[in-house]
Short mmCIF file of C-alpha atoms in Angstrom, two decimals:
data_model
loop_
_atom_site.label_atom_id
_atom_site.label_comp_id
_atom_site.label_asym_id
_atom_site.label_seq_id
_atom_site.Cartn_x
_atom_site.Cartn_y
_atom_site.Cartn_z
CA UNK A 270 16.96 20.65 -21.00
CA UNK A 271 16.78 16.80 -21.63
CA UNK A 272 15.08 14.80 -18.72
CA UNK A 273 17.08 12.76 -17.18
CA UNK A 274 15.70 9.29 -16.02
CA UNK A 275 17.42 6.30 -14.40
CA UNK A 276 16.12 3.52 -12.77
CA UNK A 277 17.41 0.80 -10.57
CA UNK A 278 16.48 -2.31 -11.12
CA UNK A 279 17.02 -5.79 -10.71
CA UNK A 280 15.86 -7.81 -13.68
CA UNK A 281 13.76 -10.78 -11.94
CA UNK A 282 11.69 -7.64 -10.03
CA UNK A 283 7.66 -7.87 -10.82
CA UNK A 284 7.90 -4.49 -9.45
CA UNK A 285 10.85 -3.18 -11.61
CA UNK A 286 9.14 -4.41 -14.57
CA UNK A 287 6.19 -2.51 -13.96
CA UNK A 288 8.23 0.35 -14.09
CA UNK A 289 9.98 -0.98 -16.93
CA UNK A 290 6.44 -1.18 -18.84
CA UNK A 291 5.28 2.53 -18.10
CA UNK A 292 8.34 4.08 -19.38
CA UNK A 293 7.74 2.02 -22.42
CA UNK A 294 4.07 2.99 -22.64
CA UNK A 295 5.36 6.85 -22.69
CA UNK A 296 8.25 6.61 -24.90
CA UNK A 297 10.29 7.68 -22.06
CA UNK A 298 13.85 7.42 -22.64
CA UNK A 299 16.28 5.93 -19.59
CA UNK A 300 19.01 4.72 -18.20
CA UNK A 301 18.81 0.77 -16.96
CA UNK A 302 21.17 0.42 -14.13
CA UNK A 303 20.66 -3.11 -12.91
CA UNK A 304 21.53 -3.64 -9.03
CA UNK A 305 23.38 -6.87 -7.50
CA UNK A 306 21.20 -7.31 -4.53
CA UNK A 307 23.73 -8.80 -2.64
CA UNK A 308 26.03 -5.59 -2.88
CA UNK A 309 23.70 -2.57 -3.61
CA UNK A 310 25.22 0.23 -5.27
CA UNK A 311 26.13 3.63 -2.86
CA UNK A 312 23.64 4.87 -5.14
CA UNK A 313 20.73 2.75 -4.21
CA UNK A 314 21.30 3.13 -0.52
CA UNK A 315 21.69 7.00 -0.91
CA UNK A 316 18.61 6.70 -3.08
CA UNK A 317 16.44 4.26 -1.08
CA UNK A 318 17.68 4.99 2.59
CA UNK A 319 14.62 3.99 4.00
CA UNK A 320 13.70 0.25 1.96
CA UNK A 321 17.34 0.06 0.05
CA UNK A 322 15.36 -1.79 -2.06
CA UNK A 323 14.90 -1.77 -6.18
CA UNK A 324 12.84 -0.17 -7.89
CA UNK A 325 13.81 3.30 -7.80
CA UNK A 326 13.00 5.94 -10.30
CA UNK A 327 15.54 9.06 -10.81
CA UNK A 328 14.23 11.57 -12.17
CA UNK A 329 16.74 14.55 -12.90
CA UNK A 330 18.62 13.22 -9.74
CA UNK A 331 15.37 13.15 -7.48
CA UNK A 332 14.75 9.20 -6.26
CA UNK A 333 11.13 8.23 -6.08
CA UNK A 334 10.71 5.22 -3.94
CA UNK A 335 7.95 1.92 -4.21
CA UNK A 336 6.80 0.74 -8.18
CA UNK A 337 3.25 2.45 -7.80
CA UNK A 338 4.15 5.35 -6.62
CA UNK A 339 7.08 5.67 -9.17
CA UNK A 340 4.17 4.60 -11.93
CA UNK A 341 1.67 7.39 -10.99
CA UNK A 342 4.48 10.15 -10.55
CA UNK A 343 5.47 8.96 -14.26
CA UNK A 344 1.61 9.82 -15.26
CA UNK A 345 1.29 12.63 -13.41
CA UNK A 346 4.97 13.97 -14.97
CA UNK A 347 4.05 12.45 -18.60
CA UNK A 348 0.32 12.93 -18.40
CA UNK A 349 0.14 13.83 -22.09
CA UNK A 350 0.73 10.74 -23.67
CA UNK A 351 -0.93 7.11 -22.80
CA UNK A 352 -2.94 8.01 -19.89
CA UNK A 353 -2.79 5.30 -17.81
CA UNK A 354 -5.32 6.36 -15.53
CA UNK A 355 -8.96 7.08 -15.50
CA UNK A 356 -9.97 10.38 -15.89
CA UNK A 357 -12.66 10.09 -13.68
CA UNK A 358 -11.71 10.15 -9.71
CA UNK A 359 -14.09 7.17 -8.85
CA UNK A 360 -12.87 4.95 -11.68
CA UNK A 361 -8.88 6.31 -10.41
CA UNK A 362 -10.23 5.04 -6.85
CA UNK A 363 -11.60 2.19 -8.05
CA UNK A 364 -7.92 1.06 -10.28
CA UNK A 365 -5.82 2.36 -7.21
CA UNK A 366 -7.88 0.07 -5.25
CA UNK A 367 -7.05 -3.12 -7.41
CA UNK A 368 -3.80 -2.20 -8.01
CA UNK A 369 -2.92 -2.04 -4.03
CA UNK A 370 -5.35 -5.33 -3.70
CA UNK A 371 -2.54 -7.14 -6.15
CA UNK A 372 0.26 -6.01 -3.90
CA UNK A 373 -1.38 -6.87 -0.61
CA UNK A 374 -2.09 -10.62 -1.86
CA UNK A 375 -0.13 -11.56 -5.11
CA UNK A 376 3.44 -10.96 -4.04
CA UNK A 377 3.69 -12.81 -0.66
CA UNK A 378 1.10 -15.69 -1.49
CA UNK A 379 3.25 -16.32 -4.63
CA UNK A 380 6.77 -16.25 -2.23
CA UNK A 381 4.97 -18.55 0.19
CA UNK A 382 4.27 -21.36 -2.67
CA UNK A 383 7.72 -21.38 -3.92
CA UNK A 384 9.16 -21.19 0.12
CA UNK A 385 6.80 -23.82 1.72
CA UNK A 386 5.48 -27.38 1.93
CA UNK A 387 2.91 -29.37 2.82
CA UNK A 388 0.08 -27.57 4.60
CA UNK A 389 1.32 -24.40 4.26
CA UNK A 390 1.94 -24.47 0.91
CA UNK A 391 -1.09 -25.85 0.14
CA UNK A 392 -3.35 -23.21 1.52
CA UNK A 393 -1.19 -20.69 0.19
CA UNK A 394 -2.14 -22.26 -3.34
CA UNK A 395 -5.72 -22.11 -2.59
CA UNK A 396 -5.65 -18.17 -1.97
CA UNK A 397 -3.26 -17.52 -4.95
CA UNK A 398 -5.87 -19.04 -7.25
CA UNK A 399 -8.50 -17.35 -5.10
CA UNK A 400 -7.22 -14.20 -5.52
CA UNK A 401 -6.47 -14.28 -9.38
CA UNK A 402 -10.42 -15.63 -9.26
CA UNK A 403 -11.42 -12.06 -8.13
CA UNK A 404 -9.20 -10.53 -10.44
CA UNK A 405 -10.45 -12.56 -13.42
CA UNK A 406 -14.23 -11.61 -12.11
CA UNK A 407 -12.71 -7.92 -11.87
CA UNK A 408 -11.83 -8.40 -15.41
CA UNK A 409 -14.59 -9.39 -16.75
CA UNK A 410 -15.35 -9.62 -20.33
CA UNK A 411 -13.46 -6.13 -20.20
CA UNK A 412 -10.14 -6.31 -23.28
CA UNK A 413 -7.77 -5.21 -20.20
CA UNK A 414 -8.49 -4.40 -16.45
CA UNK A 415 -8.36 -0.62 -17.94
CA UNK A 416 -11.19 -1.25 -20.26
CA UNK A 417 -10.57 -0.73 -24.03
CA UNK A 418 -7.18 0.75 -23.29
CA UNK A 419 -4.15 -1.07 -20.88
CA UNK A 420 -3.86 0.91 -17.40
CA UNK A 421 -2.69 0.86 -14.04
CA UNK A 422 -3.97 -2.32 -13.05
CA UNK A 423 -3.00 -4.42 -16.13
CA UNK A 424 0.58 -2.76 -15.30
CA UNK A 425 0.34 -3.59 -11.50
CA UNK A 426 -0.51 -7.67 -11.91
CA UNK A 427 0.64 -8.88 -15.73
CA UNK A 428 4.47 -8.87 -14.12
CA UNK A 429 3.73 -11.45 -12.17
CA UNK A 430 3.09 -13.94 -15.15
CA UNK A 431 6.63 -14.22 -15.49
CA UNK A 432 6.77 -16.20 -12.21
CA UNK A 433 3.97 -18.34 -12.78
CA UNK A 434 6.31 -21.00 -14.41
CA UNK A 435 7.89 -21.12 -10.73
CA UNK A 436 4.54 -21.36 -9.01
CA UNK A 437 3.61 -23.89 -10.93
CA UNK A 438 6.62 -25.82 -10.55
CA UNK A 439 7.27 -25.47 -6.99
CA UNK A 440 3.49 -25.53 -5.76
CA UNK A 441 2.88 -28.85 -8.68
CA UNK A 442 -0.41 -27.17 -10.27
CA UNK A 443 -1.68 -25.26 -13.47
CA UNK A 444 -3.08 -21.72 -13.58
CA UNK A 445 -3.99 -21.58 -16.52
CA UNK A 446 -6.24 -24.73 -15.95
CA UNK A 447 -8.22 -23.02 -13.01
CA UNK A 448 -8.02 -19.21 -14.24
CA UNK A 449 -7.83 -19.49 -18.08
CA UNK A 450 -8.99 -15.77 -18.50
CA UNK A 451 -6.42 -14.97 -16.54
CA UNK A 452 -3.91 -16.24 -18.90
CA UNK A 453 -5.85 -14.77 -21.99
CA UNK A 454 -5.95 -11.64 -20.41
CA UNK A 455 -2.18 -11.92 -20.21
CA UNK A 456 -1.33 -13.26 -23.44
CA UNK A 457 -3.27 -9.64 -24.61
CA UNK A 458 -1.04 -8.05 -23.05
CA UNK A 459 1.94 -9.55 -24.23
CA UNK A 460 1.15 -8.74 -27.50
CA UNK A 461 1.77 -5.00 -26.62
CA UNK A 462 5.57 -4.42 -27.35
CA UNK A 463 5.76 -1.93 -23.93
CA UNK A 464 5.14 -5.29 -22.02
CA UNK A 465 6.68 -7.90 -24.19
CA UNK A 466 9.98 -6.08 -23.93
CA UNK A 467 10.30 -5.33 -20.49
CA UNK A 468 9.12 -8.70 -19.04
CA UNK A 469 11.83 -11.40 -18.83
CA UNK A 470 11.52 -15.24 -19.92
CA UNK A 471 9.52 -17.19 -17.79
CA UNK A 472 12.01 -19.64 -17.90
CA UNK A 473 14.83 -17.49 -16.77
CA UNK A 474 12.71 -16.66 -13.96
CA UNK A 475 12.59 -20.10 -13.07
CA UNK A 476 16.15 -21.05 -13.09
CA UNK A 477 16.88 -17.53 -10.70
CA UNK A 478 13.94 -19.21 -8.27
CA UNK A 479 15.81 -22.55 -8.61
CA UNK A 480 19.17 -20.84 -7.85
CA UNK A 481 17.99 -18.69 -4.98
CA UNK A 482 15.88 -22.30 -2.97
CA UNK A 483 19.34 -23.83 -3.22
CA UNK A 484 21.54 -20.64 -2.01
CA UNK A 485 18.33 -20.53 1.05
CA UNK A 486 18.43 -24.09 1.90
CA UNK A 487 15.00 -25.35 0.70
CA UNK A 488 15.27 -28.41 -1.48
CA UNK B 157 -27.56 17.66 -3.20
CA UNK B 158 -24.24 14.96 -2.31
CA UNK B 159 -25.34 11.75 -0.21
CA UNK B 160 -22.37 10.98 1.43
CA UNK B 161 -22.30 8.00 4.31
CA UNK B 162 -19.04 7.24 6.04
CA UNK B 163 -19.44 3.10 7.52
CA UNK B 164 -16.76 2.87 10.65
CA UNK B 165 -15.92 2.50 14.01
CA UNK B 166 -15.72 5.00 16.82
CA UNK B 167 -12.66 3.39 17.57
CA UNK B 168 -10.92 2.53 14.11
CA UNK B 169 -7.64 4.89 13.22
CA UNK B 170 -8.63 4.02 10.02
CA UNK B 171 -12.17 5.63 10.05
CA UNK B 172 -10.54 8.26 11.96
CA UNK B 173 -8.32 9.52 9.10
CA UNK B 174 -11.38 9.51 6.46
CA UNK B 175 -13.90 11.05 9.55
CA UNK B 176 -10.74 14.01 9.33
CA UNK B 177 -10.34 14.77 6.14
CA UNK B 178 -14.23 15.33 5.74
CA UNK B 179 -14.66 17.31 8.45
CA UNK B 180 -11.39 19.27 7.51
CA UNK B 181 -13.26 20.15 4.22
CA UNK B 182 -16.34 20.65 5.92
CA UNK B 183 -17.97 18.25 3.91
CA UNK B 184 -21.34 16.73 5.43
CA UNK B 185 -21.83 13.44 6.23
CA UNK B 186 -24.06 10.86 7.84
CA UNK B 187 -21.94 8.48 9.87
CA UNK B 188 -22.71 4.57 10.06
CA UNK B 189 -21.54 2.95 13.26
CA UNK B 190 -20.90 -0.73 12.01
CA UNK B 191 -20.32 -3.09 14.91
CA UNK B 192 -17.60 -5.46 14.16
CA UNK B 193 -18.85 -8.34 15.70
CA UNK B 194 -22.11 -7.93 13.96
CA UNK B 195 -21.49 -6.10 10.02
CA UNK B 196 -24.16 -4.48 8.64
CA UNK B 197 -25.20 -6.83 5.16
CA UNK B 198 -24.57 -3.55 3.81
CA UNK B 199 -21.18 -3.14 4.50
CA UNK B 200 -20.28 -6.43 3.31
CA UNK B 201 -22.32 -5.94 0.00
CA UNK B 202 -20.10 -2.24 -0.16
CA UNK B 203 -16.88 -3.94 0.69
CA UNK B 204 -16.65 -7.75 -0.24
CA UNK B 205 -13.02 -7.88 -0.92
CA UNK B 206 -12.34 -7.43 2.81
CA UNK B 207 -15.11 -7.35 4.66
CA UNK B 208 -14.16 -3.96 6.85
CA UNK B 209 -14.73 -0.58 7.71
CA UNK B 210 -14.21 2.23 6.80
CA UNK B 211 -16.14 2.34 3.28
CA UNK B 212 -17.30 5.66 2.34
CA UNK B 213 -20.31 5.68 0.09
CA UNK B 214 -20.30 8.75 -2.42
CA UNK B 215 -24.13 8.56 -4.00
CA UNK B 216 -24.59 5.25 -3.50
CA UNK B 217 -21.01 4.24 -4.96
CA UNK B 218 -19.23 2.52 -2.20
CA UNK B 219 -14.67 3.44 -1.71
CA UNK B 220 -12.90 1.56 0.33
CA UNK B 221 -8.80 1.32 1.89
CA UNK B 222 -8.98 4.58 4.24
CA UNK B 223 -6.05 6.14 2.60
CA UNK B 224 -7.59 5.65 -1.11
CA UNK B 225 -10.95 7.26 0.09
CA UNK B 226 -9.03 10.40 1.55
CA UNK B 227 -6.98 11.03 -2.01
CA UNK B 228 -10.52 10.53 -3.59
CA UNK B 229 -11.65 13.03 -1.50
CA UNK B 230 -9.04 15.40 -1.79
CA UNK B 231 -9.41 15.08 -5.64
CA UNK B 232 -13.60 16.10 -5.83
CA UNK B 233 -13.51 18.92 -2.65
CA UNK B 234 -10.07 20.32 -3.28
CA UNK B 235 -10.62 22.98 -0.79
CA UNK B 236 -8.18 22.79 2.03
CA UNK B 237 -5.51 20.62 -0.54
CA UNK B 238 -4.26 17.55 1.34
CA UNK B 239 -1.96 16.55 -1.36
CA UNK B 240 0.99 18.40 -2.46
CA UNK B 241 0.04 19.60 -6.60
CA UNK B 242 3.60 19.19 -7.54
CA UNK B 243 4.69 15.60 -8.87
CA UNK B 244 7.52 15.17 -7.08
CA UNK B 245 6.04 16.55 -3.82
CA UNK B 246 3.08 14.24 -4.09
CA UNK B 247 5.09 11.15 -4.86
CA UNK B 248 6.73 12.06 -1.35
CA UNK B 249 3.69 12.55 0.43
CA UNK B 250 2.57 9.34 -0.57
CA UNK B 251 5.72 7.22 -0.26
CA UNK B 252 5.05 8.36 3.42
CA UNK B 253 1.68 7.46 3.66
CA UNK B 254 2.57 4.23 2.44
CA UNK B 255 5.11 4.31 5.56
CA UNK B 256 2.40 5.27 8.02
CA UNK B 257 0.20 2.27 6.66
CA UNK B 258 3.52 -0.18 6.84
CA UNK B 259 3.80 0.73 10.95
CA UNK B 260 0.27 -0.34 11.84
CA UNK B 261 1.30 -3.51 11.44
CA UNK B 262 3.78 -3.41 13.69
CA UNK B 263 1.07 -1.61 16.19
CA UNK B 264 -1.38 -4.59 15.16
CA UNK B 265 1.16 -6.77 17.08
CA UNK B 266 1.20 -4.79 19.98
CA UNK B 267 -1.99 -4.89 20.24
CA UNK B 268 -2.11 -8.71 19.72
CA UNK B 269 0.49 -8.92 22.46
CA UNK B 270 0.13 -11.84 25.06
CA UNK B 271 2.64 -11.78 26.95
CA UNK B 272 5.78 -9.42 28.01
CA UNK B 273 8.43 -10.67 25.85
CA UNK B 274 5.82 -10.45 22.81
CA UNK B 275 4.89 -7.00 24.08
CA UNK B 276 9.03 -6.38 24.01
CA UNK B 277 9.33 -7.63 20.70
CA UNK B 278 6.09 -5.23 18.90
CA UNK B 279 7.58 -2.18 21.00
CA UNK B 280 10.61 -2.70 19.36
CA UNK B 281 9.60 -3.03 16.15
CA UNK B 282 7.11 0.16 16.41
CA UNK B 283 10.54 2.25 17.38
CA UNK B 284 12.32 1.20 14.36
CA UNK B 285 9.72 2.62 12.56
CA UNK B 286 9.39 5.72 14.36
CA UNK B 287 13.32 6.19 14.39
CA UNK B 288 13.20 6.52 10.53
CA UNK B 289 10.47 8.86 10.82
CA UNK B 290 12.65 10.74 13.40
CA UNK B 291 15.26 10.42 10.97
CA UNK B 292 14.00 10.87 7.56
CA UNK B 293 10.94 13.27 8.16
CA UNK B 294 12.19 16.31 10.01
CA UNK B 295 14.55 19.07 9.59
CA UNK B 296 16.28 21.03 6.96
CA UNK B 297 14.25 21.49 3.83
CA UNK B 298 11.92 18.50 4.70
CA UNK B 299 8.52 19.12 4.52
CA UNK B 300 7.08 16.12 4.96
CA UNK B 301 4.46 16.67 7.59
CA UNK B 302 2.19 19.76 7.33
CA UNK B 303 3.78 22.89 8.88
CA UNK B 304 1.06 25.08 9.89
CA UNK B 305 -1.54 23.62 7.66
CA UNK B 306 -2.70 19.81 8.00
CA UNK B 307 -1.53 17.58 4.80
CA UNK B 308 -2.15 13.74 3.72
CA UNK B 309 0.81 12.85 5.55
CA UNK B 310 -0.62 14.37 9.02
CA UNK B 311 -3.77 12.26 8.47
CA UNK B 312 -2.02 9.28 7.73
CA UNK B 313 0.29 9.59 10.48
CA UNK B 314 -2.22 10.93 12.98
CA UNK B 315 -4.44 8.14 14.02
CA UNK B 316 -1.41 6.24 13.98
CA UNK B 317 0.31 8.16 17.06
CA UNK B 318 -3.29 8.52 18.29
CA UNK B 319 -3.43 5.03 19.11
CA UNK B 320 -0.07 4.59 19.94
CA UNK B 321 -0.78 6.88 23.41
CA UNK B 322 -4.03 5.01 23.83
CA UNK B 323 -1.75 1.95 24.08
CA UNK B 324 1.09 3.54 26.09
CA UNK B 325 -2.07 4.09 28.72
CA UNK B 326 -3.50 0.55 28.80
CA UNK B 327 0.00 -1.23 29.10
CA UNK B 328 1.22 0.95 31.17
CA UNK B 329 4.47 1.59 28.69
CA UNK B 330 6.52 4.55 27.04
CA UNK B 331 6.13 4.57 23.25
CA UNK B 332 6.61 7.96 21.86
CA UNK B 333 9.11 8.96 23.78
CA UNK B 334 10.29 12.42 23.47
CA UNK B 335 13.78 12.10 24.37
CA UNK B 336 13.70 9.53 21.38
CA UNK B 337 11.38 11.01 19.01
CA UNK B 338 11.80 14.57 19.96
CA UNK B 339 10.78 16.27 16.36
CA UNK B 340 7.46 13.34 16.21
CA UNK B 341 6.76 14.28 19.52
CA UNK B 342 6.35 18.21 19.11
CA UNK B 343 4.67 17.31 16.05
CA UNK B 344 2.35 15.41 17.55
CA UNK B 345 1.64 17.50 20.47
CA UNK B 346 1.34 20.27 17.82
CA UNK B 347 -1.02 18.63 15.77
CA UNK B 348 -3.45 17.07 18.08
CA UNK B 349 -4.30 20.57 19.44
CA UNK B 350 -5.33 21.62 15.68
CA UNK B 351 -9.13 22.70 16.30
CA UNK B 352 -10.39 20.34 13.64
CA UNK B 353 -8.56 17.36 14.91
CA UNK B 354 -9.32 18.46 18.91
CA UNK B 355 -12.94 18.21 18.60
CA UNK B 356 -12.78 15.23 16.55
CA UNK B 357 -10.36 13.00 18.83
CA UNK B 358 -12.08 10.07 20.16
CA UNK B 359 -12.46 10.15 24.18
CA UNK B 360 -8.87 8.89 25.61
CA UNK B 361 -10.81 7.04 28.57
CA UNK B 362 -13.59 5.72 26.50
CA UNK B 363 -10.44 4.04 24.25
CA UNK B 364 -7.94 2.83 27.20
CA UNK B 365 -10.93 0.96 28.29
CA UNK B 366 -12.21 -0.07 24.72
CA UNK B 367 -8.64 -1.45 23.65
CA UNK B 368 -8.83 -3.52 27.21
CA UNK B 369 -11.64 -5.22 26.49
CA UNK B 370 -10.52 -5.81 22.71
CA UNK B 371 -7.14 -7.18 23.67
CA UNK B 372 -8.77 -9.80 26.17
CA UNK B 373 -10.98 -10.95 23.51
CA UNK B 374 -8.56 -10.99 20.84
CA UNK B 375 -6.23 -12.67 23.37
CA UNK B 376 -8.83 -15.01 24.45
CA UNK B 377 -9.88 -16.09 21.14
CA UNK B 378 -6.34 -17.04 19.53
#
């Protein structure tokens, strides 16, 4: 029997990409059912009761709920091709561990640059750059955060590139000017066709952030 | 012979779930009381990312996040099995666990709570959470929480509910009640009387009066 995978998505979604890139990475065949936030589907809120938020995975008509989770189910169902995990349990501790450090900080210091002013913004800029500072130590002189071979982590943070244009508009500074490994690191990954085709244009990106400060009132 | 070292606080839910699941698995340990006003150079050399408890240190290799040292765990001493082997099972178990770790923020503002109408406001907020656990957790062909044997969800959850009737004693206020929560309730009451978990509960006095003094220092200092 075939498998049968959907997911819901909504195409601006660092954490639906991330999704997006580990089906690619396993040659996993699905369905791409993109979701207007402002009306979710039945099937989202039957799927999701809990968040009714995107991304969700269906897998043979079973939701699984929040991007990592959904990624590391996809390992564990998949496990034989592209491990994207070490195989060692410290090294596993050590990626979950990065990968949850991304969405505690990345996420909502990112939001509060393109949402704020002044002071606020401001110190949320410092942190953001702060943070991808760690990460770029974290990365070392390593090809990808995985080592020789793209993994959780590079599949947890290298979404959020494709906002970058919109931090950097918004919040009037240059990553790539205070984390430059950061942006090499990313440009490696881009070169990988599981990332370059499920990431959308910067530039896209930009114009949805653009469209959703006028529709909230910040000018 | 396995050096393990578990750095925490008597007090901390979140040492309290790792301090579980090793004692659960009979695994020995030495335990590290930090002191939060005063961390240990070594803990901050273990844990420089955030600068907290609890770390556990595995022959001399230093985990931290409570919930990513108990999987860790669970993976190298799989006797007693905290996590569910089937995929779909453990994507559950942790979507939950994520839950559990969600709601302590909402506790974190009780906790923080100056005043009544703040104190209103986090009590709120905690019940919203517990409702969909209520809701979403219990019944039919849900087998979220461990039935007769303790699972990662339990230990996420536990400390959690742990604290939340530590709370309901200082403030003098009804969290978990069972009229709302009926199915957490008898879980909890259930759970909580598990040996392992019994003899490993901190003292309910000794942490009404510890969160006292906490709160009027937090309070004090914001």
């Amino acid at each position: 029997m075939a498998d049968e995978v959907v997911l819901l998505d909504f195409w601006p979604s660092p954490f639906g990409m991330r999704i997006r890139i580990t089906l690619a990475e396993k040659g996993i065949k699905y369905e791409y059912k993109e979701e207007d936030l402002r009306n979710k589907s039945p099937l989202l809120l039957q799927s999701n009761p809990v968040h009714k938020k995107i991304p969700v995975l269906i897998h043979n008509g079973k939701p699984i709920c929040e991007s990592l989770i959904a990624v590391q189910y996809i390992e564990d169902v998949w496990s034989n091709r592209n491990p994207l995990l070490p195989s060692d349990p410290y090294h596993r501790a050590q990626a979950r561990f990065w990968a949850d450090y991304v969405d505690k900080k990345v996420y909502d210091l990112g939001r509060k640059i393109w949402t704020s002013k002044g002071e606020e913004q401001e110190a949320a800029k410092k942190e953001f750059v702060e943070a991808l500072k760690l990460l770029e130590e974290q990365l070392g002189d390593k090809t990808y955060f995985g080592g020789d071979n793209f993994g959780f982590v590079d599949i947890a943070l290298v979404p959020f590139y494709t906002w970058f244009k919109a931090y950097e508009t918004f919040g009037n500074f240059n990553i790539e000017s205070e984390c430059p490994k950061f942006i090499a690191w990313v440009k490696r990954c881009l070169q990988k066709e599981s990332v370059s085709k499920s990431l959308p244009d910067p530039h896209k990106v930009y114009e949805f952030v653009v469209e959703i400060r006028k529709r909230i009132g910040i000018e | 012979m396995t050096d393990i070292k578990l750095h925490g606080f008597w007090y901390s839910p979140f040492t309290l779930r790792v301090k579980w699941t090793l004692k659960l698995k009979g695994i020995p340990y030495e335990n590290i009381e930090e002191d939060r006003y005063n961390k240990s150079a070594q803990l901050l050399q273990y844990n420089p990312v955030y600068k907290r408890t609890p770390v556990l240190v595995h022959d001399g290799k230093p985990l931290c996040e409570s919930m990513i040292i108990v999987e860790y765990i669970d993976e190298i001493w799989p006797q007693n099995p905290l996590l569910p082997t089937h995929s779909y099972h453990k994507a559950l178990a942790r979507f939950w666990v994520k839950y559990a770790d969600d709601t302590f923020s909402a506790v974190a503002s009780l906790v923080r709570s100056s005043n009544g109408e703040e104190q209103e406001k986090a009590i709120e907020k905690i019940w919203e959470h517990l409702k969909v656990v209520e809701d979403q957790c219990f019944g039919d062909g849900k087998n979220v929480f461990g039935g007769d044997t303790i699972n990662i969800v339990d230990i996420a959850f536990g400390p959690l509910i742990t604290l939340l009737v530590v709370l309901e004693d200082a403030l003098g206020v009804k969290i978990l009640d069972d009229e709302k929560f009926p199915h957490l309730h008898s879980w909890y009451n259930n759970f909580k009387d598990v040996p392992i978990i019994k003899e490993n509960l901190p003292d309910q006095d000794k942490m009404v009066a510890f969160i006292k003094v906490f709160r009027e220092k937090l309070i004090a200092s914001s």
